mmCIF file of N, CA and C in Angstrom:
data_model
loop_
_atom_site.group_PDB
_atom_site.id
_atom_site.type_symbol
_atom_site.label_atom_id
_atom_site.label_comp_id
_atom_site.label_asym_id
_atom_site.label_seq_id
_atom_site.Cartn_x
_atom_site.Cartn_y
_atom_site.Cartn_z
ATOM 1 N N UNK A 1 -46.658 -28.983 201.045
ATOM 2 C CA UNK A 1 -47.732 -29.638 200.516
ATOM 3 C C UNK A 1 -47.374 -31.138 199.964
ATOM 4 N N UNK A 2 -46.342 -31.070 199.169
ATOM 5 C CA UNK A 2 -45.988 -32.303 198.493
ATOM 6 C C UNK A 2 -45.347 -33.286 199.753
ATOM 7 N N UNK A 3 -44.700 -32.862 200.721
ATOM 8 C CA UNK A 3 -44.132 -33.542 201.783
ATOM 9 C C UNK A 3 -45.213 -34.252 202.633
ATOM 10 N N UNK A 4 -46.364 -33.421 202.782
ATOM 11 C CA UNK A 4 -47.610 -34.013 203.462
ATOM 12 C C UNK A 4 -48.132 -35.131 202.566
ATOM 13 N N UNK A 5 -48.294 -34.753 201.231
ATOM 14 C CA UNK A 5 -48.878 -35.963 200.482
ATOM 15 C C UNK A 5 -47.960 -37.347 200.399
ATOM 16 N N UNK A 6 -46.782 -37.016 200.418
ATOM 17 C CA UNK A 6 -45.950 -38.320 200.479
ATOM 18 C C UNK A 6 -46.078 -38.822 201.755
ATOM 19 N N UNK A 7 -46.225 -38.297 202.914
ATOM 20 C CA UNK A 7 -46.693 -38.787 204.328
ATOM 21 C C UNK A 7 -47.941 -39.505 204.197
ATOM 22 N N UNK A 8 -48.857 -39.106 203.596
ATOM 23 C CA UNK A 8 -50.260 -39.804 203.246
ATOM 24 C C UNK A 8 -50.037 -40.932 202.552
ATOM 25 N N UNK A 9 -49.256 -40.873 201.580
ATOM 26 C CA UNK A 9 -48.861 -42.152 200.555
ATOM 27 C C UNK A 9 -48.406 -43.171 201.444
ATOM 28 N N UNK A 10 -47.322 -42.835 202.253
ATOM 29 C CA UNK A 10 -46.672 -43.915 203.052
ATOM 30 C C UNK A 10 -47.825 -44.450 204.188
ATOM 31 N N UNK A 11 -48.463 -43.489 204.645
ATOM 32 C CA UNK A 11 -49.625 -44.141 205.465
ATOM 33 C C UNK A 11 -50.507 -45.041 204.836
ATOM 34 N N UNK A 12 -50.867 -44.656 203.510
ATOM 35 C CA UNK A 12 -52.056 -45.415 202.836
ATOM 36 C C UNK A 12 -51.114 -46.888 202.560
ATOM 37 N N UNK A 13 -49.976 -46.733 202.200
ATOM 38 C CA UNK A 13 -49.110 -48.017 201.884
ATOM 39 C C UNK A 13 -49.183 -49.033 202.970
ATOM 40 N N UNK A 14 -48.903 -48.474 204.292
ATOM 41 C CA UNK A 14 -48.987 -49.191 205.467
ATOM 42 C C UNK A 14 -50.286 -49.713 205.772
ATOM 43 N N UNK A 15 -51.363 -49.376 205.330
ATOM 44 C CA UNK A 15 -52.585 -49.686 205.748
ATOM 45 C C UNK A 15 -53.499 -50.433 204.929
ATOM 46 N N UNK A 16 -52.817 -50.403 203.618
ATOM 47 C CA UNK A 16 -53.592 -51.353 202.368
ATOM 48 C C UNK A 16 -53.460 -52.836 202.546
ATOM 49 N N UNK A 17 -54.463 -53.475 201.934
ATOM 50 C CA UNK A 17 -54.355 -54.937 201.852
ATOM 51 C C UNK A 17 -54.149 -55.251 200.593
ATOM 52 N N UNK A 18 -54.213 -56.557 200.315
ATOM 53 C CA UNK A 18 -53.730 -57.224 198.958
ATOM 54 C C UNK A 18 -54.721 -56.983 198.138
ATOM 55 N N UNK A 19 -54.351 -57.041 196.767
ATOM 56 C CA UNK A 19 -55.201 -56.920 195.481
ATOM 57 C C UNK A 19 -54.962 -58.180 194.622
ATOM 58 N N UNK A 20 -55.457 -58.077 193.597
ATOM 59 C CA UNK A 20 -55.141 -59.192 192.567
ATOM 60 C C UNK A 20 -53.769 -59.057 191.996
ATOM 61 N N UNK A 21 -53.211 -60.181 191.546
ATOM 62 C CA UNK A 21 -51.858 -60.236 190.970
ATOM 63 C C UNK A 21 -51.881 -60.398 189.424
ATOM 64 N N UNK A 22 -51.079 -59.447 188.860
ATOM 65 C CA UNK A 22 -51.236 -59.328 187.227
ATOM 66 C C UNK A 22 -49.865 -60.100 186.625
ATOM 67 N N UNK A 23 -49.699 -60.212 185.577
ATOM 68 C CA UNK A 23 -48.670 -60.921 185.020
ATOM 69 C C UNK A 23 -47.464 -60.398 184.359
ATOM 70 N N UNK A 24 -47.427 -59.046 183.793
ATOM 71 C CA UNK A 24 -46.356 -58.639 183.247
ATOM 72 C C UNK A 24 -45.436 -57.796 184.049
ATOM 73 N N UNK A 25 -44.244 -57.820 184.044
ATOM 74 C CA UNK A 25 -43.500 -57.008 184.977
ATOM 75 C C UNK A 25 -43.447 -55.687 184.372
ATOM 76 N N UNK A 26 -43.085 -54.570 185.234
ATOM 77 C CA UNK A 26 -43.112 -53.268 184.624
ATOM 78 C C UNK A 26 -41.721 -52.821 183.845
ATOM 79 N N UNK A 27 -41.820 -52.009 183.084
ATOM 80 C CA UNK A 27 -40.483 -51.672 182.203
ATOM 81 C C UNK A 27 -39.770 -50.982 183.232
ATOM 82 N N UNK A 28 -38.523 -50.892 183.023
ATOM 83 C CA UNK A 28 -37.704 -50.201 183.978
ATOM 84 C C UNK A 28 -37.779 -48.562 183.615
ATOM 85 N N UNK A 29 -37.677 -47.958 184.910
ATOM 86 C CA UNK A 29 -37.819 -46.295 184.711
ATOM 87 C C UNK A 29 -36.527 -45.747 184.997
ATOM 88 N N UNK A 30 -36.054 -45.177 183.918
ATOM 89 C CA UNK A 30 -34.786 -44.585 183.866
ATOM 90 C C UNK A 30 -34.770 -43.137 184.418
ATOM 91 N N UNK A 31 -35.825 -42.458 184.159
ATOM 92 C CA UNK A 31 -35.990 -40.964 184.674
ATOM 93 C C UNK A 31 -36.647 -40.900 185.762
ATOM 94 N N UNK A 32 -35.874 -40.310 186.811
ATOM 95 C CA UNK A 32 -36.596 -40.184 188.063
ATOM 96 C C UNK A 32 -36.997 -38.738 188.416
ATOM 97 N N UNK A 33 -37.194 -37.972 187.569
ATOM 98 C CA UNK A 33 -37.738 -36.562 187.484
ATOM 99 C C UNK A 33 -39.220 -36.454 187.128
ATOM 100 N N UNK A 34 -39.725 -35.379 187.697
ATOM 101 C CA UNK A 34 -41.030 -35.134 186.931
ATOM 102 C C UNK A 34 -40.972 -33.929 185.931
ATOM 103 N N UNK A 35 -40.989 -34.386 184.719
ATOM 104 C CA UNK A 35 -40.678 -33.330 183.671
ATOM 105 C C UNK A 35 -41.282 -32.161 183.534
ATOM 106 N N UNK A 36 -42.731 -32.012 184.004
ATOM 107 C CA UNK A 36 -43.470 -30.909 184.071
ATOM 108 C C UNK A 36 -43.487 -30.230 185.471
ATOM 109 N N UNK A 37 -42.892 -30.777 186.449
ATOM 110 C CA UNK A 37 -42.897 -30.303 187.738
ATOM 111 C C UNK A 37 -44.033 -30.865 188.536
ATOM 112 N N UNK A 38 -44.883 -31.619 188.014
ATOM 113 C CA UNK A 38 -46.134 -32.049 188.663
ATOM 114 C C UNK A 38 -46.005 -33.575 188.753
ATOM 115 N N UNK A 39 -45.758 -34.240 189.942
ATOM 116 C CA UNK A 39 -45.617 -35.675 190.005
ATOM 117 C C UNK A 39 -46.848 -36.653 189.876
ATOM 118 N N UNK A 40 -47.908 -35.995 189.723
ATOM 119 C CA UNK A 40 -49.376 -36.858 189.856
ATOM 120 C C UNK A 40 -49.295 -37.883 188.589
ATOM 121 N N UNK A 41 -49.051 -37.462 187.222
ATOM 122 C CA UNK A 41 -49.266 -38.606 186.335
ATOM 123 C C UNK A 41 -47.958 -39.608 186.603
ATOM 124 N N UNK A 42 -46.842 -39.124 186.944
ATOM 125 C CA UNK A 42 -45.815 -40.189 187.166
ATOM 126 C C UNK A 42 -45.832 -41.162 188.144
ATOM 127 N N UNK A 43 -46.641 -40.569 189.316
ATOM 128 C CA UNK A 43 -47.049 -41.546 190.401
ATOM 129 C C UNK A 43 -48.066 -42.437 189.887
ATOM 130 N N UNK A 44 -49.001 -42.106 189.186
ATOM 131 C CA UNK A 44 -50.207 -42.918 188.570
ATOM 132 C C UNK A 44 -49.269 -43.979 187.554
ATOM 133 N N UNK A 45 -48.435 -43.629 186.781
ATOM 134 C CA UNK A 45 -47.885 -44.451 185.897
ATOM 135 C C UNK A 45 -47.115 -45.497 186.902
ATOM 136 N N UNK A 46 -46.254 -45.094 187.957
ATOM 137 C CA UNK A 46 -45.611 -46.104 188.540
ATOM 138 C C UNK A 46 -46.581 -47.039 189.084
ATOM 139 N N UNK A 47 -47.687 -46.650 189.618
ATOM 140 C CA UNK A 47 -48.787 -47.499 190.235
ATOM 141 C C UNK A 47 -49.122 -48.529 189.115
ATOM 142 N N UNK A 48 -49.391 -48.074 187.982
ATOM 143 C CA UNK A 48 -49.858 -49.016 186.843
ATOM 144 C C UNK A 48 -48.665 -50.025 186.770
ATOM 145 N N UNK A 49 -47.649 -49.644 186.532
ATOM 146 C CA UNK A 49 -46.467 -50.557 186.276
ATOM 147 C C UNK A 49 -46.289 -51.684 187.481
ATOM 148 N N UNK A 50 -46.468 -51.005 188.718
ATOM 149 C CA UNK A 50 -46.412 -52.108 189.793
ATOM 150 C C UNK A 50 -47.585 -53.096 189.819
ATOM 151 N N UNK A 51 -48.755 -52.492 189.116
ATOM 152 C CA UNK A 51 -49.968 -53.573 189.164
ATOM 153 C C UNK A 51 -49.734 -54.654 188.162
ATOM 154 N N UNK A 52 -48.753 -54.427 187.336
ATOM 155 C CA UNK A 52 -48.491 -55.519 186.405
ATOM 156 C C UNK A 52 -47.480 -56.690 186.672
ATOM 157 N N UNK A 53 -46.821 -56.353 187.968
ATOM 158 C CA UNK A 53 -45.967 -57.182 188.634
ATOM 159 C C UNK A 53 -46.584 -58.625 188.940
ATOM 160 N N UNK A 54 -45.940 -59.508 188.727
ATOM 161 C CA UNK A 54 -46.354 -60.881 189.360
ATOM 162 C C UNK A 54 -45.478 -61.731 190.232
ATOM 163 N N UNK A 55 -44.466 -60.915 190.533
ATOM 164 C CA UNK A 55 -43.336 -61.604 191.414
ATOM 165 C C UNK A 55 -42.924 -60.502 192.497
ATOM 166 N N UNK A 56 -42.347 -61.006 193.613
ATOM 167 C CA UNK A 56 -41.863 -59.985 194.564
ATOM 168 C C UNK A 56 -40.635 -59.203 194.006
ATOM 169 N N UNK A 57 -39.846 -60.071 193.107
ATOM 170 C CA UNK A 57 -38.673 -59.323 192.598
ATOM 171 C C UNK A 57 -39.058 -58.054 191.746
ATOM 172 N N UNK A 58 -39.984 -58.269 190.994
ATOM 173 C CA UNK A 58 -40.660 -57.077 190.310
ATOM 174 C C UNK A 58 -41.089 -56.057 191.099
ATOM 175 N N UNK A 59 -41.858 -56.376 192.050
ATOM 176 C CA UNK A 59 -42.383 -55.390 193.005
ATOM 177 C C UNK A 59 -41.429 -54.566 193.727
ATOM 178 N N UNK A 60 -40.326 -55.415 194.082
ATOM 179 C CA UNK A 60 -39.224 -54.697 194.705
ATOM 180 C C UNK A 60 -38.530 -53.811 194.005
ATOM 181 N N UNK A 61 -38.387 -54.086 192.556
ATOM 182 C CA UNK A 61 -37.910 -52.937 191.612
ATOM 183 C C UNK A 61 -38.801 -51.619 191.553
ATOM 184 N N UNK A 62 -39.905 -52.091 191.558
ATOM 185 C CA UNK A 62 -40.881 -50.949 191.534
ATOM 186 C C UNK A 62 -41.046 -50.136 192.631
ATOM 187 N N UNK A 63 -40.805 -50.775 193.765
ATOM 188 C CA UNK A 63 -40.584 -50.072 195.136
ATOM 189 C C UNK A 63 -39.358 -49.097 195.092
ATOM 190 N N UNK A 64 -38.146 -49.808 194.655
ATOM 191 C CA UNK A 64 -36.947 -48.940 194.596
ATOM 192 C C UNK A 64 -37.060 -47.713 193.711
ATOM 193 N N UNK A 65 -37.721 -47.843 192.555
ATOM 194 C CA UNK A 65 -37.922 -46.830 191.740
ATOM 195 C C UNK A 65 -38.816 -45.683 192.338
ATOM 196 N N UNK A 66 -39.928 -46.289 192.843
ATOM 197 C CA UNK A 66 -40.797 -45.290 193.532
ATOM 198 C C UNK A 66 -39.866 -44.479 194.695
ATOM 199 N N UNK A 67 -39.212 -44.948 195.361
ATOM 200 C CA UNK A 67 -38.415 -44.291 196.466
ATOM 201 C C UNK A 67 -37.531 -43.317 195.883
ATOM 202 N N UNK A 68 -36.723 -43.870 194.927
ATOM 203 C CA UNK A 68 -35.800 -42.851 193.976
ATOM 204 C C UNK A 68 -36.428 -41.772 193.604
ATOM 205 N N UNK A 69 -37.695 -41.939 192.961
ATOM 206 C CA UNK A 69 -38.503 -40.899 192.281
ATOM 207 C C UNK A 69 -38.985 -40.003 193.477
ATOM 208 N N UNK A 70 -39.534 -40.467 194.385
ATOM 209 C CA UNK A 70 -40.038 -39.691 195.421
ATOM 210 C C UNK A 70 -38.852 -38.842 196.071
ATOM 211 N N UNK A 71 -37.838 -39.503 196.303
ATOM 212 C CA UNK A 71 -36.610 -38.477 196.931
ATOM 213 C C UNK A 71 -36.372 -37.311 196.045
ATOM 214 N N UNK A 72 -36.126 -37.826 194.732
ATOM 215 C CA UNK A 72 -35.752 -36.730 193.603
ATOM 216 C C UNK A 72 -36.884 -35.659 193.381
ATOM 217 N N UNK A 73 -38.078 -35.695 193.933
ATOM 218 C CA UNK A 73 -39.263 -34.912 193.462
ATOM 219 C C UNK A 73 -40.027 -34.549 194.893
ATOM 220 N N UNK A 74 -39.282 -34.646 196.134
ATOM 221 C CA UNK A 74 -39.954 -34.558 197.409
ATOM 222 C C UNK A 74 -40.885 -33.286 197.387
ATOM 223 N N UNK A 75 -40.351 -32.043 196.890
ATOM 224 C CA UNK A 75 -41.481 -30.878 196.870
ATOM 225 C C UNK A 75 -42.132 -30.518 195.595
ATOM 226 N N UNK A 76 -42.046 -31.483 194.663
ATOM 227 C CA UNK A 76 -42.936 -31.136 193.438
ATOM 228 C C UNK A 76 -44.200 -31.055 193.836
ATOM 229 N N UNK A 77 -44.952 -30.353 193.057
ATOM 230 C CA UNK A 77 -46.472 -29.983 192.956
ATOM 231 C C UNK A 77 -47.199 -31.372 192.529
ATOM 232 N N UNK A 78 -48.354 -31.356 192.935
ATOM 233 C CA UNK A 78 -49.192 -32.633 192.689
ATOM 234 C C UNK A 78 -50.599 -32.405 192.897
ATOM 235 N N UNK A 79 -51.459 -33.177 192.302
ATOM 236 C CA UNK A 79 -52.914 -33.376 192.762
ATOM 237 C C UNK A 79 -52.967 -34.349 193.954
ATOM 238 N N UNK A 80 -53.176 -33.654 195.250
ATOM 239 C CA UNK A 80 -53.025 -34.586 196.218
ATOM 240 C C UNK A 80 -53.956 -35.918 196.268
ATOM 241 N N UNK A 81 -55.247 -35.717 195.987
ATOM 242 C CA UNK A 81 -56.198 -36.779 195.885
ATOM 243 C C UNK A 81 -55.914 -37.866 194.871
ATOM 244 N N UNK A 82 -55.301 -37.338 193.736
ATOM 245 C CA UNK A 82 -54.917 -38.480 192.638
ATOM 246 C C UNK A 82 -53.602 -39.056 192.971
ATOM 247 N N UNK A 83 -52.628 -38.222 193.434
ATOM 248 C CA UNK A 83 -51.264 -38.842 194.183
ATOM 249 C C UNK A 83 -51.561 -39.993 195.089
ATOM 250 N N UNK A 84 -52.581 -39.505 196.088
ATOM 251 C CA UNK A 84 -52.703 -40.365 197.301
ATOM 252 C C UNK A 84 -53.514 -41.718 196.815
ATOM 253 N N UNK A 85 -54.157 -41.557 195.966
ATOM 254 C CA UNK A 85 -55.067 -42.950 195.216
ATOM 255 C C UNK A 85 -54.122 -43.684 194.607
ATOM 256 N N UNK A 86 -53.299 -43.063 193.832
ATOM 257 C CA UNK A 86 -52.230 -43.829 193.130
ATOM 258 C C UNK A 86 -51.112 -44.418 194.130
ATOM 259 N N UNK A 87 -50.797 -43.919 195.093
ATOM 260 C CA UNK A 87 -49.948 -44.473 196.136
ATOM 261 C C UNK A 87 -50.475 -45.520 196.866
ATOM 262 N N UNK A 88 -51.915 -45.502 197.218
ATOM 263 C CA UNK A 88 -52.503 -46.607 197.832
ATOM 264 C C UNK A 88 -52.724 -47.814 196.785
ATOM 265 N N UNK A 89 -52.918 -47.531 195.575
ATOM 266 C CA UNK A 89 -53.098 -48.810 194.493
ATOM 267 C C UNK A 89 -51.558 -49.162 194.325
ATOM 268 N N UNK A 90 -50.678 -48.481 194.331
ATOM 269 C CA UNK A 90 -49.234 -48.780 194.182
ATOM 270 C C UNK A 90 -49.111 -49.879 195.385
ATOM 271 N N UNK A 91 -49.138 -49.495 196.637
ATOM 272 C CA UNK A 91 -49.179 -50.357 197.833
ATOM 273 C C UNK A 91 -49.806 -51.788 197.647
ATOM 274 N N UNK A 92 -51.016 -51.605 197.172
ATOM 275 C CA UNK A 92 -51.864 -52.675 197.284
ATOM 276 C C UNK A 92 -51.305 -53.673 196.012
ATOM 277 N N UNK A 93 -50.897 -53.261 195.090
ATOM 278 C CA UNK A 93 -50.178 -53.971 194.041
ATOM 279 C C UNK A 93 -49.080 -54.733 194.257
ATOM 280 N N UNK A 94 -47.916 -54.041 194.953
ATOM 281 C CA UNK A 94 -46.869 -54.764 195.485
ATOM 282 C C UNK A 94 -46.957 -55.550 196.659
ATOM 283 N N UNK A 95 -48.051 -55.382 197.429
ATOM 284 C CA UNK A 95 -48.319 -56.249 198.356
ATOM 285 C C UNK A 95 -48.985 -57.414 197.789
ATOM 286 N N UNK A 96 -49.755 -57.416 197.009
ATOM 287 C CA UNK A 96 -50.274 -58.459 196.145
ATOM 288 C C UNK A 96 -49.333 -59.518 195.703
ATOM 289 N N UNK A 97 -48.147 -59.243 195.428
ATOM 290 C CA UNK A 97 -47.118 -59.846 194.724
ATOM 291 C C UNK A 97 -46.291 -60.921 195.964
ATOM 292 N N UNK A 98 -46.731 -60.518 197.333
ATOM 293 C CA UNK A 98 -46.079 -61.245 198.381
ATOM 294 C C UNK A 98 -45.193 -60.418 199.000
ATOM 295 N N UNK A 99 -44.818 -59.257 198.627
ATOM 296 C CA UNK A 99 -43.989 -58.335 199.432
ATOM 297 C C UNK A 99 -44.899 -57.990 200.761
ATOM 298 N N UNK A 100 -44.053 -58.194 201.999
ATOM 299 C CA UNK A 100 -45.040 -58.064 203.140
ATOM 300 C C UNK A 100 -45.051 -56.259 203.437
ATOM 301 N N UNK A 101 -46.105 -56.221 204.299
ATOM 302 C CA UNK A 101 -46.414 -54.717 204.623
ATOM 303 C C UNK A 101 -45.167 -54.055 205.361
ATOM 304 N N UNK A 102 -44.470 -55.067 206.158
ATOM 305 C CA UNK A 102 -43.233 -54.735 206.937
ATOM 306 C C UNK A 102 -42.172 -54.347 205.850
ATOM 307 N N UNK A 103 -41.950 -55.103 204.917
ATOM 308 C CA UNK A 103 -41.012 -54.719 203.945
ATOM 309 C C UNK A 103 -41.269 -53.392 203.142
ATOM 310 N N UNK A 104 -42.511 -53.378 202.925
ATOM 311 C CA UNK A 104 -42.747 -52.147 202.131
ATOM 312 C C UNK A 104 -42.614 -50.932 202.903
ATOM 313 N N UNK A 105 -43.031 -50.977 204.216
ATOM 314 C CA UNK A 105 -42.825 -49.907 205.272
ATOM 315 C C UNK A 105 -41.310 -49.666 205.446
ATOM 316 N N UNK A 106 -40.590 -50.630 205.603
ATOM 317 C CA UNK A 106 -39.305 -50.364 205.753
ATOM 318 C C UNK A 106 -38.783 -49.643 204.535
ATOM 319 N N UNK A 107 -38.904 -49.990 203.503
ATOM 320 C CA UNK A 107 -38.652 -49.298 202.172
ATOM 321 C C UNK A 107 -39.022 -47.656 202.091
ATOM 322 N N UNK A 108 -40.338 -47.532 202.529
ATOM 323 C CA UNK A 108 -40.816 -46.192 202.489
ATOM 324 C C UNK A 108 -40.413 -45.353 203.708
ATOM 325 N N UNK A 109 -40.047 -45.946 204.626
ATOM 326 C CA UNK A 109 -39.246 -45.263 205.740
ATOM 327 C C UNK A 109 -38.155 -44.278 205.308
ATOM 328 N N UNK A 110 -37.493 -44.671 204.318
ATOM 329 C CA UNK A 110 -36.444 -43.700 203.708
ATOM 330 C C UNK A 110 -36.929 -42.527 203.284
ATOM 331 N N UNK A 111 -38.292 -42.410 203.038
ATOM 332 C CA UNK A 111 -38.854 -41.223 202.695
ATOM 333 C C UNK A 111 -39.315 -40.198 203.796
ATOM 334 N N UNK A 112 -39.484 -40.624 204.902
ATOM 335 C CA UNK A 112 -39.608 -39.840 206.120
ATOM 336 C C UNK A 112 -38.347 -38.886 206.475
ATOM 337 N N UNK A 113 -38.727 -37.597 206.408
ATOM 338 C CA UNK A 113 -37.574 -36.717 206.868
ATOM 339 C C UNK A 113 -37.155 -37.000 208.226
ATOM 340 N N UNK A 114 -35.734 -36.954 208.428
ATOM 341 C CA UNK A 114 -35.163 -37.285 209.816
ATOM 342 C C UNK A 114 -35.068 -35.996 210.622
#
């Protein structure tokens, strides 16, 4: 279930357009685990932080944190609809900073099982 949700998030990220840019960078994320075993609120929080980025550098940090978190929590439970919506919002926000869809796609390719 979680791996199919991650695939949908990756697809949403590849298909989303640009949104408006915000001004404050996200705080760094030290913990890359889902404390209660459900990644839904963590993915929503990552999307919120990414939406506060106003530079590509900030967005790239958010992308790296998202990739690390997802790898660490690949099979975690989640609310699929909320997680997918947060993933799409995350993608819109990082693209709005000037990160290209190709760059985001390349980063998220690391999440595709080989």
